[in-house]
Backbone as CSV, one residue per row, in Angstrom:
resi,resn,N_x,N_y,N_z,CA_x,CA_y,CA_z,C_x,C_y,C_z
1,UNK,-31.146,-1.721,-49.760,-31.407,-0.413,-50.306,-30.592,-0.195,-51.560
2,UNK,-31.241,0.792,-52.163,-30.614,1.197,-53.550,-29.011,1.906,-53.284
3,UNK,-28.621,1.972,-54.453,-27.444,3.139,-54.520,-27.582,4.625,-54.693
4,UNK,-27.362,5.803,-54.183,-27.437,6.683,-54.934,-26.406,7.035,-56.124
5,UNK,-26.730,7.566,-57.289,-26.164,8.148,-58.773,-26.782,9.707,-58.884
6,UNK,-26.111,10.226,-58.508,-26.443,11.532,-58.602,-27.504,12.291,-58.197
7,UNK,-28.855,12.272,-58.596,-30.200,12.641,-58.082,-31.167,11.193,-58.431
8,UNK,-30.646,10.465,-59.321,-31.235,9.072,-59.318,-30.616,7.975,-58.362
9,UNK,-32.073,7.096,-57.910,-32.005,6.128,-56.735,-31.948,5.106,-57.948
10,UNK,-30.967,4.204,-57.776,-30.489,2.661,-58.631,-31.480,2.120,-57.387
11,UNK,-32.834,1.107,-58.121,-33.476,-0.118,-57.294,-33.263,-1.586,-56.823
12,UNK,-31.811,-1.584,-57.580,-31.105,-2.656,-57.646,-30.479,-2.713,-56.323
13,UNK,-31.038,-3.582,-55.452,-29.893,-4.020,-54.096,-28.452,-3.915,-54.636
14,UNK,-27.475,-3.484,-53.763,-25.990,-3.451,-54.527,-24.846,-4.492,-53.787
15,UNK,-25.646,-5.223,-53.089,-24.873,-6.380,-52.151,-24.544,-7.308,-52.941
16,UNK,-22.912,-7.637,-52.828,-22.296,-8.555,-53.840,-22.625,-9.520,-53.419
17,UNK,-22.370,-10.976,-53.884,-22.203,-12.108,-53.632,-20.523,-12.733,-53.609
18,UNK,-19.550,-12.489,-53.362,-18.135,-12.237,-53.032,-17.765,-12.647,-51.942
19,UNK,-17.465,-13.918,-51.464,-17.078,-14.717,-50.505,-16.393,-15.531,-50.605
20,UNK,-15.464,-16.241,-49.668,-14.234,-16.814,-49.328,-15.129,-18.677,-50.416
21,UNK,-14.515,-19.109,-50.976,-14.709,-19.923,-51.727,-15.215,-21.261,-50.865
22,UNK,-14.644,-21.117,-49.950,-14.690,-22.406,-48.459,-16.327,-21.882,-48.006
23,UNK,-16.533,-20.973,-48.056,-17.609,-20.121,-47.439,-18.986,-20.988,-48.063
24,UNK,-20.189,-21.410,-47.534,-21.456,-21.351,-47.974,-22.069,-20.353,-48.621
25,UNK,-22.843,-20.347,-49.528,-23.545,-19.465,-50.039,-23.988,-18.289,-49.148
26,UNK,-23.888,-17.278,-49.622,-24.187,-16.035,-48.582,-26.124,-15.632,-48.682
27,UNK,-26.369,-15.499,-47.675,-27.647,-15.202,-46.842,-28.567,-13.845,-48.422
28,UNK,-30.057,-14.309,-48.551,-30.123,-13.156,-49.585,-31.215,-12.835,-49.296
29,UNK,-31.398,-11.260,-48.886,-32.788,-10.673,-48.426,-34.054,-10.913,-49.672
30,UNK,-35.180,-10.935,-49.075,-36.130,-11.065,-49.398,-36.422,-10.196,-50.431
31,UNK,-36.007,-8.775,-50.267,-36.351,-7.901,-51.087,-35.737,-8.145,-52.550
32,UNK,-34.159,-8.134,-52.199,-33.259,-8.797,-53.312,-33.991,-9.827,-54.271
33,UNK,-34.886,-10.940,-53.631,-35.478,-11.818,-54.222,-36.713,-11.248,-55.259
34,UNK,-37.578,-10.561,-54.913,-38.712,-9.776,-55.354,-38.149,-9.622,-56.055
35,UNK,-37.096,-8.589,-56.094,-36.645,-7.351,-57.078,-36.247,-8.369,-58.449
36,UNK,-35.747,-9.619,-58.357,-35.383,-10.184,-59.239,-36.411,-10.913,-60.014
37,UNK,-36.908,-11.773,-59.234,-38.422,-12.221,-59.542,-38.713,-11.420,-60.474
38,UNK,-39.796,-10.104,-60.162,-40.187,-9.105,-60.861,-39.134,-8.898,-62.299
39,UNK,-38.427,-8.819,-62.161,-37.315,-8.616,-63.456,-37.564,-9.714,-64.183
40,UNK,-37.758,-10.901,-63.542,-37.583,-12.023,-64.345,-38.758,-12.113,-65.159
41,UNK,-40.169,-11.749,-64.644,-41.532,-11.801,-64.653,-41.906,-13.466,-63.999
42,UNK,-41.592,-13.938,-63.188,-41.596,-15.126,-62.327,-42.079,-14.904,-60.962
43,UNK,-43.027,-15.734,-60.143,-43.184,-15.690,-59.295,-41.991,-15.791,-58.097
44,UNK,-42.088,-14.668,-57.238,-40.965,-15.150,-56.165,-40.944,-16.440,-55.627
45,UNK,-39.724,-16.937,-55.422,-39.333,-18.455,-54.344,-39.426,-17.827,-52.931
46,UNK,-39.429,-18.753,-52.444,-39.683,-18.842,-51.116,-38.155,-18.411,-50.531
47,UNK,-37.626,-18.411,-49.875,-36.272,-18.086,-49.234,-36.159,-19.404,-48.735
48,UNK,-36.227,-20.258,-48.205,-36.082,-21.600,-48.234,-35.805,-22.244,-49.679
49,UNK,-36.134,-22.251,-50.994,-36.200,-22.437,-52.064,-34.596,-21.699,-52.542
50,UNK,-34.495,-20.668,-52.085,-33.730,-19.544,-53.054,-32.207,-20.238,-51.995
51,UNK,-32.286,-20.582,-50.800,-31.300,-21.090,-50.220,-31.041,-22.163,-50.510
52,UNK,-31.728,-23.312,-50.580,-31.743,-24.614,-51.198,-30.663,-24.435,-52.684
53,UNK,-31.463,-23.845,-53.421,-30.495,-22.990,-54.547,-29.270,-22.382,-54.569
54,UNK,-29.127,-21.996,-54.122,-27.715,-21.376,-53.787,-26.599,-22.304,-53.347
55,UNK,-27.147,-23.319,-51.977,-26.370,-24.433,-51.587,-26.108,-25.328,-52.791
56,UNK,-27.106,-25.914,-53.926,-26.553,-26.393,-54.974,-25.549,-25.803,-55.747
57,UNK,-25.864,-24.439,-56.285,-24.825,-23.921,-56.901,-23.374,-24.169,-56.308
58,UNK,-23.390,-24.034,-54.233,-22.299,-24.059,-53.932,-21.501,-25.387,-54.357
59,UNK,-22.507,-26.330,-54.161,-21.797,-27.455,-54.054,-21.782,-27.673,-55.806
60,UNK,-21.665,-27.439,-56.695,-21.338,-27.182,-58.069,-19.915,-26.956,-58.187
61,UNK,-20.003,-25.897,-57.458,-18.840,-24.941,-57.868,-18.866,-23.673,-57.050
62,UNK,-18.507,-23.324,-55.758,-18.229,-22.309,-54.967,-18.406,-20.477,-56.275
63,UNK,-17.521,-21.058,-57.433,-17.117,-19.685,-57.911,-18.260,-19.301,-58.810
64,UNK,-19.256,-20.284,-58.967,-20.972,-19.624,-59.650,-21.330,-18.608,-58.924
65,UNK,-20.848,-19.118,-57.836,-22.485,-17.514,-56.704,-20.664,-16.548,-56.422
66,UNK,-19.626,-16.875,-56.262,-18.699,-15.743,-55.884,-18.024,-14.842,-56.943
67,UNK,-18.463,-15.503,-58.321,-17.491,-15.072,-59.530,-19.081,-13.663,-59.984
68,UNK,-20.540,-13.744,-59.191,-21.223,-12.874,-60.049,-21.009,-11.481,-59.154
69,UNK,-21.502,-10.299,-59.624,-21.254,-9.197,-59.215,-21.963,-8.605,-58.230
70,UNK,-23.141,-9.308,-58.620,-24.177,-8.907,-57.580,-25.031,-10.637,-57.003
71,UNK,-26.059,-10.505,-56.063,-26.576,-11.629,-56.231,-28.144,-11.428,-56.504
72,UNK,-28.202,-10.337,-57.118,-29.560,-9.617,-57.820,-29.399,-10.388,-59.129
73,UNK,-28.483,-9.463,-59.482,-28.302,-10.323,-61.322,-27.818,-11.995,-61.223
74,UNK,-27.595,-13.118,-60.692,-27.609,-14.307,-60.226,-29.096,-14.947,-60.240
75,UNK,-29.853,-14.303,-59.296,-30.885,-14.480,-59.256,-31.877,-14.057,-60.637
76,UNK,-31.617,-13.117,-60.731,-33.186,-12.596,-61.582,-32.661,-13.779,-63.065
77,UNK,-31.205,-13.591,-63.594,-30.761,-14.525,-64.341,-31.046,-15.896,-64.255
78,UNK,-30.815,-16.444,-62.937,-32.013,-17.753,-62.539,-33.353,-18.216,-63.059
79,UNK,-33.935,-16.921,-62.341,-35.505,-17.172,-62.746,-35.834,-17.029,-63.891
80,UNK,-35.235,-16.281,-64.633,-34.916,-15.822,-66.398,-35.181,-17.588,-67.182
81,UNK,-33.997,-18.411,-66.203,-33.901,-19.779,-67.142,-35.470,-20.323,-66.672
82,UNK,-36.103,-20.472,-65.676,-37.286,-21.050,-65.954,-38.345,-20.334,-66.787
83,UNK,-38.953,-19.360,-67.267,-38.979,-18.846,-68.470,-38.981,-19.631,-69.187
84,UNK,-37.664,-19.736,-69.420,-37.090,-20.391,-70.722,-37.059,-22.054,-70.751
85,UNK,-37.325,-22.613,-69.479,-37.765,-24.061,-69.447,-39.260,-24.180,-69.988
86,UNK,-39.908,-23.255,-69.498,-41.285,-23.510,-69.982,-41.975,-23.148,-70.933
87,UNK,-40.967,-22.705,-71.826,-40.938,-22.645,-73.082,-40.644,-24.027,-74.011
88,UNK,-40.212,-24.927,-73.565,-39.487,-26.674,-73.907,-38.990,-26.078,-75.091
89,UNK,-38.040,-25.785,-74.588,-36.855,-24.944,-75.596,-35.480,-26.012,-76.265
90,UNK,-34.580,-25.943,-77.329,-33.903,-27.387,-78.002,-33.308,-27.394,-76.171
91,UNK,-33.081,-28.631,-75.777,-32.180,-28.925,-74.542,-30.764,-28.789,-75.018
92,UNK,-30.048,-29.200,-76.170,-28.636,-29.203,-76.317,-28.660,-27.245,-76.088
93,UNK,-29.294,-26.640,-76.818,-29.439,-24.934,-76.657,-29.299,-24.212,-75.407
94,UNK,-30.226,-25.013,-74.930,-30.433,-24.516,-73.301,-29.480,-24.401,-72.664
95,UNK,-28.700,-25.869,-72.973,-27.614,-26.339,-71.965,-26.427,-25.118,-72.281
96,UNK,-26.133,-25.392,-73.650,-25.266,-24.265,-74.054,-25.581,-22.864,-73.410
97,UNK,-26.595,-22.326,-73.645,-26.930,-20.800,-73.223,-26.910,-20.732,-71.622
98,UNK,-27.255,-21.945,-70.937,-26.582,-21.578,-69.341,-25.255,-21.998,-69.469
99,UNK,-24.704,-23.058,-69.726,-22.964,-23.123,-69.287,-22.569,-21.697,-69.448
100,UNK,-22.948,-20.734,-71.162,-22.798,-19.077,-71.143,-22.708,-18.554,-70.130
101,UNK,-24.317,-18.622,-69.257,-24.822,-17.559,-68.880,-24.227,-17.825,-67.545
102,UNK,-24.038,-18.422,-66.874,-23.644,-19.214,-65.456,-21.835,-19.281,-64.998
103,UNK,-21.266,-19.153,-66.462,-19.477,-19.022,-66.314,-19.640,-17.113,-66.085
104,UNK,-18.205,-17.383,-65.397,-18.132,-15.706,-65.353,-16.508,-16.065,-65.125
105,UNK,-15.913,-14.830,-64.915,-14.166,-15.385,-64.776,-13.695,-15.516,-64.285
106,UNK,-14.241,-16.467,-63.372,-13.805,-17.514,-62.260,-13.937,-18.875,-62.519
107,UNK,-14.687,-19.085,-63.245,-14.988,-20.697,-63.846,-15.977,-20.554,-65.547
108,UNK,-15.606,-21.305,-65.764,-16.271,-22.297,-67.265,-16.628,-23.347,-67.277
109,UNK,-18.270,-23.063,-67.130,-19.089,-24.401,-66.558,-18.536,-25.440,-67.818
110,UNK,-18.547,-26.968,-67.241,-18.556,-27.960,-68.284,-19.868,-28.341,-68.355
111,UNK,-20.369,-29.631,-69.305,-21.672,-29.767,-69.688,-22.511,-30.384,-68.519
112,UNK,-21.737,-30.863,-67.825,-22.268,-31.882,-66.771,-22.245,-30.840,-65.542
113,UNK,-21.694,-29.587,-65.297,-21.878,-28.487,-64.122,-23.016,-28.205,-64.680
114,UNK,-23.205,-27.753,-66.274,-24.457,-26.897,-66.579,-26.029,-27.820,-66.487
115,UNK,-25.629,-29.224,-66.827,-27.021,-30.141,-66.290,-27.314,-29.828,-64.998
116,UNK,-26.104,-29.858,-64.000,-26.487,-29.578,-62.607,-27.030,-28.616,-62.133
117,UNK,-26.826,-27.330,-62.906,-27.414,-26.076,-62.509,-28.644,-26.097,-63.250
118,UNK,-28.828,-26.365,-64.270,-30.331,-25.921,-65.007,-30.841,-27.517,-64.083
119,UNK,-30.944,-29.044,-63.283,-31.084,-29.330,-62.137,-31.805,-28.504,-60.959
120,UNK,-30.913,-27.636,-61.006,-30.876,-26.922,-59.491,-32.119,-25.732,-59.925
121,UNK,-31.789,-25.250,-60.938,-33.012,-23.836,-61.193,-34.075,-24.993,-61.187
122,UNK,-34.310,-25.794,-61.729,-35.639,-26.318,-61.978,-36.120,-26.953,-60.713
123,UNK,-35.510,-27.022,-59.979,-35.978,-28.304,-58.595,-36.530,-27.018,-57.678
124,UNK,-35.718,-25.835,-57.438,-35.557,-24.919,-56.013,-36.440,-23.636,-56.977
125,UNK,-36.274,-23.210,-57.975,-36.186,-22.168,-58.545,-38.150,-21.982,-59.336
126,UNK,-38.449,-23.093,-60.280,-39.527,-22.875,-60.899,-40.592,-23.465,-60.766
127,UNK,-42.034,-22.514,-60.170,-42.960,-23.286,-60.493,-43.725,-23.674,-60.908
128,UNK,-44.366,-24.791,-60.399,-45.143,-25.567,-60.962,-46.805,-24.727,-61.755
């Protein structure tokens, strides 16, 4: 469910992604998924897909999915990069604009985390 802000309902699920670093990727409702999808203009993943995903990120780097604020903006930011794969966009660019988009201040992806993650969006994340 949303947040309330005064007499306006925020549609944004407000469930962090903020877990013990040892921890597996945390569990992400369906709706959460839509809501991002839709943002992204991407077809929703499957929840099997979106978990698959997440477990890569973990095994990346624990502090990708714990360093974001929400796991709305994680996601819809996800589906955002396939978009932008299927666009065959410069690859050195790409790579750069996720290591960006994917560090937060908990970590600073290197080039070889950010192959792994734009990897991971493309395998679990975009389809065909």
């Amino acid at each position: 469910m949303g947040s309330k802000h005064g007499s306006r309902v925020d549609p944004v699920p407000t469930g962090t992604a903020t877990h013990a670093a040892t921890a597996g990727p945390p569990p992400v409702d369906t709706r959460t998924v839509a809501i991002a999808a839709r943002a992204a203009g991407v077809p929703a993943p499957s929840p099997e897909a979106v978990a698959a995903f997440l477990a890569d990120l973990n095994a990346i780097d624990p502090a990708i999915v714990a360093g974001r604020p929400t796991m709305w903006s994680l996601l819809s930011n996800s589906l955002g990069r396939c978009r932008a794969l299927a666009k065959n966009r410069d690859p050195q660019k790409f790579l750069v604009e996720t290591m960006l988009s994917f560090g937060n201040e908990q970590i600073q992806l290197t080039r070889e985390q950010g192959t792994r993650v734009i990897d991971a969006i493309r395998r679990n994340l975009c389809q065909a």
